[in-house]
Steps between C-alpha positions, in 0.01 A plus 500: 500500500322804360130451443340639188152622596206419274450752221189653648433849378267632768335841470705753308398832358626590155790746494432642156772762500872467537662747742770670297713622787562422863206593724543835664578461868501867594182620669233650282464880490391678818139464599305193591425293189146410407423163667325394179840505328681284755603136492678288759706182489616311808750214496528293818796268461697267722721778630346835407172686482500761224235726355471768233221752452518668161309696240532455123700763313542457128622148431650475851388582852596732783550345841290695750589297808694187583582264782769236551588308812682177582242295691666155474163331460672174406732485802500142629280376214767259374503304825138527616299529180300777666505877532601582856292720728779757520538511123128543450489777763787689332330468163160611625670806650647588161170437324326738740732775375414406141131512585538850646673619183230349280231664713681836506521507120150353463625236258224291345689299236756263643650154480645359822688174457701252705758260360723210602480505880121497489498242223703261714376563854242255632337778701479760222119498500504582871748781433289653221196501727709673768611765249142570395380517858779733616544722193198457276732404211425195287820336378502246218765230466614493138652203321866494393421543130303816560778636722752428224283660232469827692878510543550443127254775406664754730843430345390529137636858453850384597524242222743592223367503145794272414395236753389174343511278809389654829524363852305691766595408856301611804684414824251514784513422868350154474531407133676594178310518172679458168337557161683432170350682201587454132466829308690396189192500274372836624601819313737705714268797543218275619689302765386693811141487378531126429616438857192682629277272292589216735213619719287201406755254638826333412355241260537603136176598329412586143524873442496739207788685668866393524517283808756477777539130573546389860743213455496402866429638845546377853439604858785378719390477867818676610528874559732714709327406827430132436847433355663671797295290739610180324865569593469687828693224676819560294727728702766581240388798291678400178400135522138594563499724192651229279251241624204731440612576146557132421166398653308758300667387178400142580139616525518639146543152352143496366540838331721445196339675202833512316778252567741628234632835622630595155145492364392799707812696588427762234189702577452359851396725789435436869280747685513466879238649727544479877645675801811289454562626147437865586719476813788353298454782246501765774819349645661500155413868455622583852172665594483615860132579449291286270400669173251307288564715194863386496422134567194414292611404150870479589690225317771328701764262369548163666848615608353806671242286680765251608719784629215626720424150630865432579502831687202386706681178588814690596297725734353208692171520692607794718630702207183442300289604798685833517504571125251781421469382138344173616268637765376366830207307353710328233831399664372166636363399158750641254727194488221253427380734225855536369532119497190479278631774272841335470343165412291660224799671342698177523232297324399731214713649223508873555750751631238764582192531718238773481393633839128556555372699795147391420299184532171367629357830626576684176353213298184510710466876444561484124249218466227684690557828317519336159180307566325828576647669190652788695854471363580691182648318206863596444765429238641148519 
């Protein structure tokens, strides 16, 4: 069964400003930016190591440099409970590249975090010491609630002003975070700002401002890598997909903020942030080369999503491996992610999903920049 972590807030800097548009991902203007203006955010997950280096620009930020690599840190974790030597070596190699980028840009302000694989591994302390010794980087393992909060903050600009019930879903490599937010008592124009006020935690607190109420949240210890590993022994492609989707739905039994679908059908929005969601969107659009500007903020119907997933099943493993829309790093994980996505759309009453090409790294950047007061206030 899914385990609901304790509601422990942990350190969190106040994101005072709401980003009013998607963060700019094009490089900043020519010329090396002033290191004093730069911030970095690194997300080490179960499958991937990703980093952004950015500078504030208005109410958003410009990405100056980035890094993303599939390191499969959690490979074999399900069976052994430990991070393997090979996985740690691959990850340290990736982190050395990140360290070189940070040093090249002379970045001083940064937040470098690790998530589910390091939370679960019995030898995570040994791994963190290895990282520090080999790269000089100090990683911190954040709790599920903090991970979920950063994802929610990053997705705030994608929330419709007509949304009264919001479900933010972050499908990771080792876990999936779901946060249900009630916005019905918040004036429409203030809804993005109200979501950002969740920086103090998910427990409701007295406030002079209209409050977004977190009805429920959960961290399911199943992501694209861990769910795939659970059913690696099933040879039939279609049967494996069906079993993964059913198993994930079973693990949602403790997360039932609204039983009566008719209560929330009007004004309900799901925002999905993950490589799975963006890959499905890219497949739907027929993109031969990924274009974030076309994917981030796209709204897909449940029929469109199902059509893409059925296409993946029809391709089979070999076809998915050769499909340029899926990519070499994603083909082995796309069906477990699709199984999670299908289960979510089966359980909750919506025919549309908003695609977010943003998440933990963007949330980390916005929080740091807002805390320092370097983001300009924009119209909400």
